[in-house]
């Protein structure tokens, strides 16, 4: 049965509440883990947890602040003065402010019997920014945190309760962010096809199954060679940053902040695929997958030659085959998704990209999130004829 408009609005509002709650839960789990590391005398682990948390938070606030400054004047209506917004971001509360703002707009739209096109478009605008920020935070903080926790578990041979909480919340946060980001980008499509339940499950699974072996390989190398993992990350990160730069990204409003975006994308590519350029992505995605697979195999092979350094309670003989099976299954599901479930769209030349790029009856242009529309333009393939623009698999 198709969803009614009010049911869709309620679903989006509930997802927004759950996403904000997941962010706060993950933040609390990180702070709890840092406190436990301090109490147990593992000060370096506590410093690493807090450093990853701090760096990711600073990057998130910078993205949020730059985007707010680049938005059209008067778009967001009544809001705190510029100095108050700057102070909120300085206090690392800019992302939470955006979440509260998005929830308020979503509640306003849901309460209306017949919400206006502007209110709907503005709700889309806010949710798209929140989804992008959540994805960036996921790969700048949650995924490295997960790798660090797994490396500590491998070194110690056992997992404490707070570590299990961190692992579970990290996997939930990563999966949630990937699915929410993909769902949000679909609102930028001309036909705006909803992501069905089957498509959501497959998209969720293939991302999770491909990410887990990569995280396990890096964690194993980190557990055995903690002094060299930083060099490994830096070397690959510089190569990936060069690749992103050569693709000529033009996402941020100014050249200086564009490098913040490129640095973030290079970090995402260290763990997972992220498309930043227009055109056919099959070749680039294949090269990236082969690159990560080769690197992961080398990391595991190096780790296995020194596996005797790990405690005897670490079941590598079980974890590594499970990781290999997860990778193969994730690859199959990825091929299934892109073959039958990934939509192709017809982007008209004279169309202004945006979440809801129509004109209101009064002639005022509706809010258009060009940032998300640009990413959707690179993420979803184009077709040459109208007949082929129907959504596949929906």
Short mmCIF file of C-alpha atoms in Angstrom, two decimals:
data_model
loop_
_atom_site.label_atom_id
_atom_site.label_comp_id
_atom_site.label_asym_id
_atom_site.label_seq_id
_atom_site.Cartn_x
_atom_site.Cartn_y
_atom_site.Cartn_z
CA UNK A 1 0.00 0.00 0.00
CA UNK A 2 1.44 3.44 -0.91
CA UNK A 3 2.09 5.84 1.93
CA UNK A 4 -0.24 8.81 2.39
CA UNK A 5 1.36 12.30 2.39
CA UNK A 6 0.78 12.77 6.13
CA UNK A 7 2.18 9.32 6.86
CA UNK A 8 5.31 10.20 4.88
CA UNK A 9 5.69 13.44 6.84
CA UNK A 10 5.27 11.56 10.12
CA UNK A 11 7.78 8.94 9.03
CA UNK A 12 10.33 11.63 8.15
CA UNK A 13 9.75 13.32 11.51
CA UNK A 14 10.25 10.05 13.40
CA UNK A 15 13.41 9.31 11.42
CA UNK A 16 14.70 12.77 12.28
CA UNK A 17 14.10 12.16 15.98
CA UNK A 18 15.79 8.75 15.81
CA UNK A 19 18.75 10.17 13.89
CA UNK A 20 19.30 12.90 16.48
CA UNK A 21 18.93 10.36 19.30
CA UNK A 22 21.46 8.05 17.59
CA UNK A 23 23.95 10.93 17.35
CA UNK A 24 23.56 11.75 21.05
CA UNK A 25 23.79 8.06 21.99
CA UNK A 26 26.99 7.64 19.99
CA UNK A 27 28.43 10.79 21.58
CA UNK A 28 27.58 9.50 25.05
CA UNK A 29 29.13 6.10 24.27
CA UNK A 30 32.36 7.79 23.14
CA UNK A 31 32.60 9.92 26.29
CA UNK A 32 31.84 6.87 28.45
CA UNK A 33 34.57 4.90 26.69
CA UNK A 34 37.07 7.74 27.19
CA UNK A 35 36.26 7.87 30.91
CA UNK A 36 36.66 4.11 31.24
CA UNK A 37 40.04 4.23 29.50
CA UNK A 38 41.19 6.93 31.94
CA UNK A 39 39.98 4.94 34.94
CA UNK A 40 41.78 1.80 33.71
CA UNK A 41 45.02 3.71 33.12
CA UNK A 42 44.96 3.55 29.31
CA UNK A 43 45.46 7.27 28.81
CA UNK A 44 46.64 7.03 25.20
CA UNK A 45 43.39 5.30 24.20
CA UNK A 46 41.40 8.02 25.93
CA UNK A 47 43.38 10.72 24.15
CA UNK A 48 42.82 9.05 20.77
CA UNK A 49 39.06 8.75 21.37
CA UNK A 50 38.77 12.40 22.38
CA UNK A 51 41.06 13.55 19.55
CA UNK A 52 38.95 11.80 16.90
CA UNK A 53 35.81 13.17 18.49
CA UNK A 54 37.21 16.70 18.58
CA UNK A 55 38.59 16.75 15.03
CA UNK A 56 35.34 15.42 13.58
CA UNK A 57 33.29 17.92 15.57
CA UNK A 58 35.43 20.85 14.39
CA UNK A 59 35.08 19.76 10.75
CA UNK A 60 31.32 19.37 11.19
CA UNK A 61 30.96 22.86 12.64
CA UNK A 62 33.04 24.32 9.80
CA UNK A 63 30.82 22.70 7.18
CA UNK A 64 27.69 23.91 8.94
CA UNK A 65 28.96 27.47 9.36
CA UNK A 66 30.20 27.81 5.77
CA UNK A 67 26.89 26.52 4.42
CA UNK A 68 24.89 28.92 6.60
CA UNK A 69 26.99 31.84 5.37
CA UNK A 70 26.50 30.74 1.76
CA UNK A 71 22.70 30.34 2.00
CA UNK A 72 20.54 33.14 0.57
CA UNK A 73 19.76 35.99 2.93
CA UNK A 74 16.43 35.51 4.66
CA UNK A 75 16.08 31.86 3.69
CA UNK A 76 16.03 30.57 7.26
CA UNK A 77 13.63 33.20 8.55
CA UNK A 78 13.86 34.27 12.21
CA UNK A 79 16.97 32.80 13.78
CA UNK A 80 19.64 33.85 16.30
CA UNK A 81 21.92 36.74 15.30
CA UNK A 82 25.11 35.97 13.45
CA UNK A 83 27.24 36.27 16.58
CA UNK A 84 25.02 33.81 18.44
CA UNK A 85 25.22 31.34 15.57
CA UNK A 86 28.99 31.74 15.46
CA UNK A 87 29.15 31.13 19.23
CA UNK A 88 26.99 28.01 18.88
CA UNK A 89 29.37 26.61 16.27
CA UNK A 90 32.38 27.63 18.36
CA UNK A 91 30.88 25.67 21.25
CA UNK A 92 30.46 22.66 18.91
CA UNK A 93 26.67 22.93 19.01
CA UNK A 94 26.05 23.93 15.40
CA UNK A 95 25.04 20.46 14.25
CA UNK A 96 22.63 20.00 17.15
CA UNK A 97 21.15 23.40 16.37
CA UNK A 98 20.51 22.24 12.82
CA UNK A 99 18.90 19.03 14.09
CA UNK A 100 16.56 21.00 16.37
CA UNK A 101 15.77 23.39 13.52
CA UNK A 102 14.97 20.47 11.21
CA UNK A 103 12.75 18.80 13.82
CA UNK A 104 10.86 22.05 14.42
CA UNK A 105 10.23 22.49 10.69
CA UNK A 106 9.19 18.86 10.32
CA UNK A 107 6.75 19.16 13.20
CA UNK A 108 5.34 22.38 11.73
CA UNK A 109 4.76 20.73 8.36
CA UNK A 110 3.19 17.63 9.89
CA UNK A 111 0.78 19.67 12.01
CA UNK A 112 -0.61 21.50 8.98
CA UNK A 113 -3.56 19.95 7.19
CA UNK A 114 -2.32 21.26 3.83
CA UNK A 115 1.31 22.39 4.17
CA UNK A 116 2.51 24.97 1.69
CA UNK A 117 5.03 24.18 -1.00
CA UNK A 118 7.50 26.54 0.66
CA UNK A 119 7.27 24.76 4.03
CA UNK A 120 7.72 21.38 2.34
CA UNK A 121 10.68 22.61 0.31
CA UNK A 122 12.29 24.22 3.36
CA UNK A 123 11.88 20.97 5.34
CA UNK A 124 13.62 19.14 2.47
CA UNK A 125 16.37 21.78 2.43
CA UNK A 126 17.14 21.33 6.13
CA UNK A 127 16.96 17.53 6.09
CA UNK A 128 19.37 17.34 3.15
CA UNK A 129 22.00 19.41 4.97
CA UNK A 130 21.55 17.34 8.14
CA UNK A 131 21.94 14.09 6.18
CA UNK A 132 25.16 15.29 4.56
CA UNK A 133 26.59 16.46 7.88
CA UNK A 134 25.65 13.15 9.51
CA UNK A 135 27.46 11.25 6.74
CA UNK A 136 30.59 13.37 7.11
CA UNK A 137 30.58 12.88 10.89
CA UNK A 138 30.16 9.14 10.41
CA UNK A 139 33.38 8.73 8.42
CA UNK A 140 35.39 11.38 10.24
CA UNK A 141 34.61 10.10 13.75
CA UNK A 142 32.40 7.01 14.03
CA UNK A 143 34.25 4.77 11.59
CA UNK A 144 37.75 5.61 12.91
CA UNK A 145 36.41 5.16 16.45
CA UNK A 146 35.07 1.73 15.50
CA UNK A 147 38.46 0.79 14.02
CA UNK A 148 40.21 1.96 17.18
CA UNK A 149 37.90 -0.02 19.48
CA UNK A 150 38.35 -3.19 17.42
CA UNK A 151 42.13 -2.73 17.49
CA UNK A 152 42.05 -2.39 21.29
CA UNK A 153 39.89 -5.53 21.58
CA UNK A 154 42.32 -7.45 19.37
CA UNK A 155 45.28 -6.30 21.48
CA UNK A 156 43.66 -7.19 24.78
CA UNK A 157 41.91 -10.36 23.65
CA UNK A 158 38.64 -9.40 25.36
CA UNK A 159 35.95 -6.74 25.13
CA UNK A 160 34.51 -4.77 28.03
CA UNK A 161 30.85 -3.79 28.22
CA UNK A 162 31.51 -0.18 27.21
CA UNK A 163 33.46 -1.41 24.18
CA UNK A 164 30.56 -3.60 23.07
CA UNK A 165 28.29 -0.57 23.43
CA UNK A 166 30.68 1.47 21.31
CA UNK A 167 30.90 -1.21 18.61
CA UNK A 168 27.12 -1.64 18.42
CA UNK A 169 26.34 2.09 18.39
CA UNK A 170 29.06 2.68 15.78
CA UNK A 171 27.72 0.06 13.39
CA UNK A 172 24.18 1.37 13.90
CA UNK A 173 25.30 4.96 13.31
CA UNK A 174 27.26 4.12 10.16
CA UNK A 175 24.45 2.10 8.63
CA UNK A 176 21.87 4.71 9.55
CA UNK A 177 23.92 7.55 8.04
CA UNK A 178 24.53 5.74 4.74
CA UNK A 179 20.89 4.80 4.29
CA UNK A 180 19.59 8.21 5.38
CA UNK A 181 21.99 10.00 3.01
CA UNK A 182 20.92 7.85 0.06
CA UNK A 183 17.25 8.36 0.93
CA UNK A 184 17.79 12.12 1.17
CA UNK A 185 19.51 12.34 -2.21
CA UNK A 186 16.50 10.74 -3.84
CA UNK A 187 14.42 13.80 -2.97
CA UNK A 188 16.60 15.71 -5.44
CA UNK A 189 15.57 13.51 -8.37
CA UNK A 190 13.11 14.94 -10.90
CA UNK A 191 10.69 12.06 -10.33
CA UNK A 192 11.46 11.84 -6.55
CA UNK A 193 11.05 8.04 -6.31
CA UNK A 194 10.73 6.75 -2.78
CA UNK A 195 13.26 4.20 -1.57
CA UNK A 196 11.24 1.01 -1.15
CA UNK A 197 11.67 -1.44 1.72
CA UNK A 198 13.47 -4.04 -0.42
CA UNK A 199 15.81 -1.46 -1.92
CA UNK A 200 16.52 -0.02 1.54
CA UNK A 201 17.42 -3.43 2.97
CA UNK A 202 19.75 -4.29 0.09
CA UNK A 203 21.42 -0.87 0.12
CA UNK A 204 21.85 -1.11 3.90
CA UNK A 205 23.31 -4.61 3.72
CA UNK A 206 25.80 -4.16 0.90
CA UNK A 207 27.29 -1.05 2.50
CA UNK A 208 27.55 -2.77 5.87
CA UNK A 209 28.97 -6.01 4.46
CA UNK A 210 31.65 -4.21 2.42
CA UNK A 211 32.58 -1.84 5.23
CA UNK A 212 33.05 -4.51 7.91
CA UNK A 213 35.98 -6.36 6.21
CA UNK A 214 37.74 -3.06 5.52
CA UNK A 215 37.42 -1.93 9.14
CA UNK A 216 38.57 -5.36 10.37
CA UNK A 217 41.67 -5.31 8.12
CA UNK A 218 42.70 -1.83 9.30
CA UNK A 219 41.98 -2.75 12.93
CA UNK A 220 44.13 -5.88 12.70
CA UNK A 221 47.05 -3.90 11.28
CA UNK A 222 46.54 -1.22 13.96
CA UNK A 223 46.59 -3.82 16.73
CA UNK A 224 49.87 -5.33 15.54
CA UNK A 225 51.64 -2.21 14.26
CA UNK A 226 50.20 0.78 16.14
CA UNK A 227 53.21 2.92 15.24
CA UNK A 228 52.86 2.38 11.50
CA UNK A 229 49.10 2.62 11.01
CA UNK A 230 49.30 6.43 10.97
CA UNK A 231 51.87 6.26 8.15
CA UNK A 232 49.67 3.82 6.27
CA UNK A 233 46.62 6.07 6.59
CA UNK A 234 48.57 9.19 5.64
CA UNK A 235 50.09 7.55 2.54
CA UNK A 236 46.78 6.26 1.21
CA UNK A 237 44.97 9.43 2.22
CA UNK A 238 47.37 11.59 0.20
CA UNK A 239 46.86 9.38 -2.86
CA UNK A 240 43.08 9.57 -2.47
CA UNK A 241 43.24 13.35 -1.90
CA UNK A 242 45.20 13.73 -5.14
CA UNK A 243 42.57 11.65 -6.93
CA UNK A 244 39.77 13.83 -5.58
CA UNK A 245 41.63 17.00 -6.58
CA UNK A 246 42.26 15.71 -10.12
CA UNK A 247 38.48 15.19 -10.53
CA UNK A 248 37.98 18.93 -10.14
CA UNK A 249 35.41 19.05 -7.37
CA UNK A 250 33.39 22.26 -7.06
CA UNK A 251 31.10 21.66 -4.09
CA UNK A 252 31.83 24.38 -1.54
CA UNK A 253 31.17 28.12 -2.08
CA UNK A 254 34.85 29.18 -2.08
CA UNK A 255 38.24 27.60 -2.93
CA UNK A 256 39.42 27.57 0.69
CA UNK A 257 36.47 25.60 2.03
CA UNK A 258 36.63 23.32 -1.02
CA UNK A 259 39.77 21.79 0.42
CA UNK A 260 37.85 20.94 3.58
CA UNK A 261 35.44 19.00 1.41
CA UNK A 262 38.25 17.25 -0.47
CA UNK A 263 39.98 16.28 2.77
CA UNK A 264 36.70 14.84 4.06
CA UNK A 265 36.01 12.92 0.85
CA UNK A 266 39.53 11.45 0.87
CA UNK A 267 38.87 10.19 4.40
CA UNK A 268 35.58 8.61 3.29
CA UNK A 269 37.32 6.93 0.35
CA UNK A 270 39.80 5.34 2.76
CA UNK A 271 36.90 3.23 4.04
CA UNK A 272 34.16 3.29 1.40
CA UNK A 273 33.15 4.54 -2.07
CA UNK A 274 31.94 8.13 -2.52
CA UNK A 275 31.34 9.63 -5.95
CA UNK A 276 32.34 13.26 -6.53
CA UNK A 277 32.48 13.61 -10.33
CA UNK A 278 29.90 13.51 -13.09
CA UNK A 279 29.80 10.86 -15.79
CA UNK A 280 29.83 7.09 -15.73
CA UNK A 281 31.05 5.97 -12.32
CA UNK A 282 31.43 2.26 -13.02
CA UNK A 283 35.09 2.53 -13.97
CA UNK A 284 36.05 4.77 -11.07
CA UNK A 285 34.10 2.64 -8.58
CA UNK A 286 35.80 -0.51 -9.88
CA UNK A 287 39.25 1.06 -9.59
CA UNK A 288 38.50 2.21 -6.06
CA UNK A 289 37.14 -1.19 -5.03
CA UNK A 290 40.18 -2.98 -6.44
CA UNK A 291 42.47 -0.49 -4.72
CA UNK A 292 40.86 -0.99 -1.31
CA UNK A 293 40.67 -4.76 -1.77
CA UNK A 294 44.37 -4.99 -2.64
CA UNK A 295 45.31 -2.82 0.31
CA UNK A 296 43.11 -4.81 2.71
CA UNK A 297 44.60 -8.10 1.52
CA UNK A 298 48.11 -6.74 2.10
CA UNK A 299 47.16 -5.56 5.58
CA UNK A 300 45.67 -8.95 6.50
CA UNK A 301 48.60 -10.85 5.01
CA UNK A 302 51.05 -8.69 6.99
CA UNK A 303 48.99 -9.20 10.12
CA UNK A 304 48.80 -12.96 9.73
CA UNK A 305 52.59 -13.23 9.59
CA UNK A 306 52.70 -11.62 13.05
CA UNK A 307 49.44 -13.00 14.47
CA UNK A 308 51.34 -14.77 17.26
CA UNK A 309 51.79 -11.35 18.86
CA UNK A 310 48.08 -11.24 19.65
CA UNK A 311 46.54 -12.87 22.74
CA UNK A 312 45.49 -16.48 22.30
CA UNK A 313 41.84 -15.64 22.90
CA UNK A 314 41.49 -13.68 19.64
CA UNK A 315 39.59 -15.92 17.15
CA UNK A 316 41.26 -14.68 13.94
CA UNK A 317 40.68 -18.07 12.31
CA UNK A 318 36.95 -17.29 12.54
CA UNK A 319 36.92 -13.53 12.04
CA UNK A 320 38.95 -13.44 8.82
CA UNK A 321 36.91 -16.07 6.90
CA UNK A 322 33.72 -14.35 8.06
CA UNK A 323 35.15 -11.07 6.78
CA UNK A 324 35.89 -12.65 3.40
CA UNK A 325 32.38 -14.07 3.13
CA UNK A 326 30.91 -10.70 4.09
CA UNK A 327 32.93 -9.01 1.34
CA UNK A 328 31.77 -11.46 -1.34
CA UNK A 329 28.16 -11.25 -0.23
CA UNK A 330 28.32 -7.47 -0.07
CA UNK A 331 29.80 -7.35 -3.57
CA UNK A 332 26.96 -9.52 -4.91
CA UNK A 333 24.33 -7.33 -3.25
CA UNK A 334 26.02 -4.21 -4.60
CA UNK A 335 25.88 -5.58 -8.13
CA UNK A 336 22.21 -6.52 -7.64
CA UNK A 337 21.38 -3.05 -6.38
CA UNK A 338 23.10 -1.15 -9.19
CA UNK A 339 21.78 -3.54 -11.83
CA UNK A 340 18.08 -3.51 -10.89
CA UNK A 341 17.36 -1.01 -8.10
CA UNK A 342 19.47 2.10 -8.74
CA UNK A 343 17.33 4.77 -10.50
CA UNK A 344 18.30 6.52 -13.73
CA UNK A 345 16.89 9.98 -14.29
CA UNK A 346 16.47 12.53 -17.04
CA UNK A 347 17.97 15.82 -15.90
CA UNK A 348 16.56 18.53 -18.17
CA UNK A 349 19.09 21.16 -19.31
CA UNK A 350 16.94 24.13 -18.31
CA UNK A 351 15.98 22.69 -14.94
CA UNK A 352 17.32 24.30 -11.77
CA UNK A 353 18.63 21.53 -9.56
CA UNK A 354 17.12 21.45 -6.09
CA UNK A 355 15.04 19.48 -3.68
CA UNK A 356 11.77 20.96 -4.95
CA UNK A 357 12.74 23.37 -7.74
CA UNK A 358 9.28 24.62 -8.67
CA UNK A 359 7.85 28.12 -8.46
CA UNK A 360 5.12 29.00 -6.01
CA UNK A 361 1.89 30.62 -7.11
CA UNK A 362 3.16 34.00 -5.97
CA UNK A 363 6.19 33.67 -8.24
CA UNK A 364 8.72 33.25 -5.42
CA UNK A 365 11.27 30.58 -5.97
CA UNK A 366 11.21 27.78 -3.44
CA UNK A 367 14.26 26.83 -1.35
CA UNK A 368 16.72 24.78 -3.39
CA UNK A 369 19.50 22.82 -1.77
CA UNK A 370 22.04 23.05 -4.58
CA UNK A 371 24.66 21.22 -2.52
CA UNK A 372 22.60 18.04 -2.29
CA UNK A 373 21.33 18.44 -5.84
CA UNK A 374 24.93 18.58 -7.10
CA UNK A 375 25.78 15.36 -5.26
CA UNK A 376 22.61 13.69 -6.57
CA UNK A 377 23.55 14.81 -10.08
CA UNK A 378 26.83 12.89 -9.78
CA UNK A 379 25.41 9.96 -7.81
CA UNK A 380 22.50 9.01 -10.07
CA UNK A 381 23.14 8.20 -13.76
CA UNK A 382 21.50 10.11 -16.61
CA UNK A 383 19.53 8.69 -19.51
CA UNK A 384 19.16 9.95 -23.04
CA UNK A 385 15.51 9.25 -23.68
CA UNK A 386 12.35 9.76 -21.68
CA UNK A 387 11.39 6.12 -21.91
CA UNK A 388 14.48 5.08 -20.02
CA UNK A 389 13.96 7.61 -17.24
CA UNK A 390 11.53 5.37 -15.37
CA UNK A 391 12.84 4.15 -12.07
CA UNK A 392 14.21 0.63 -12.18
CA UNK A 393 13.14 -1.81 -9.55
CA UNK A 394 10.64 0.49 -7.82
#
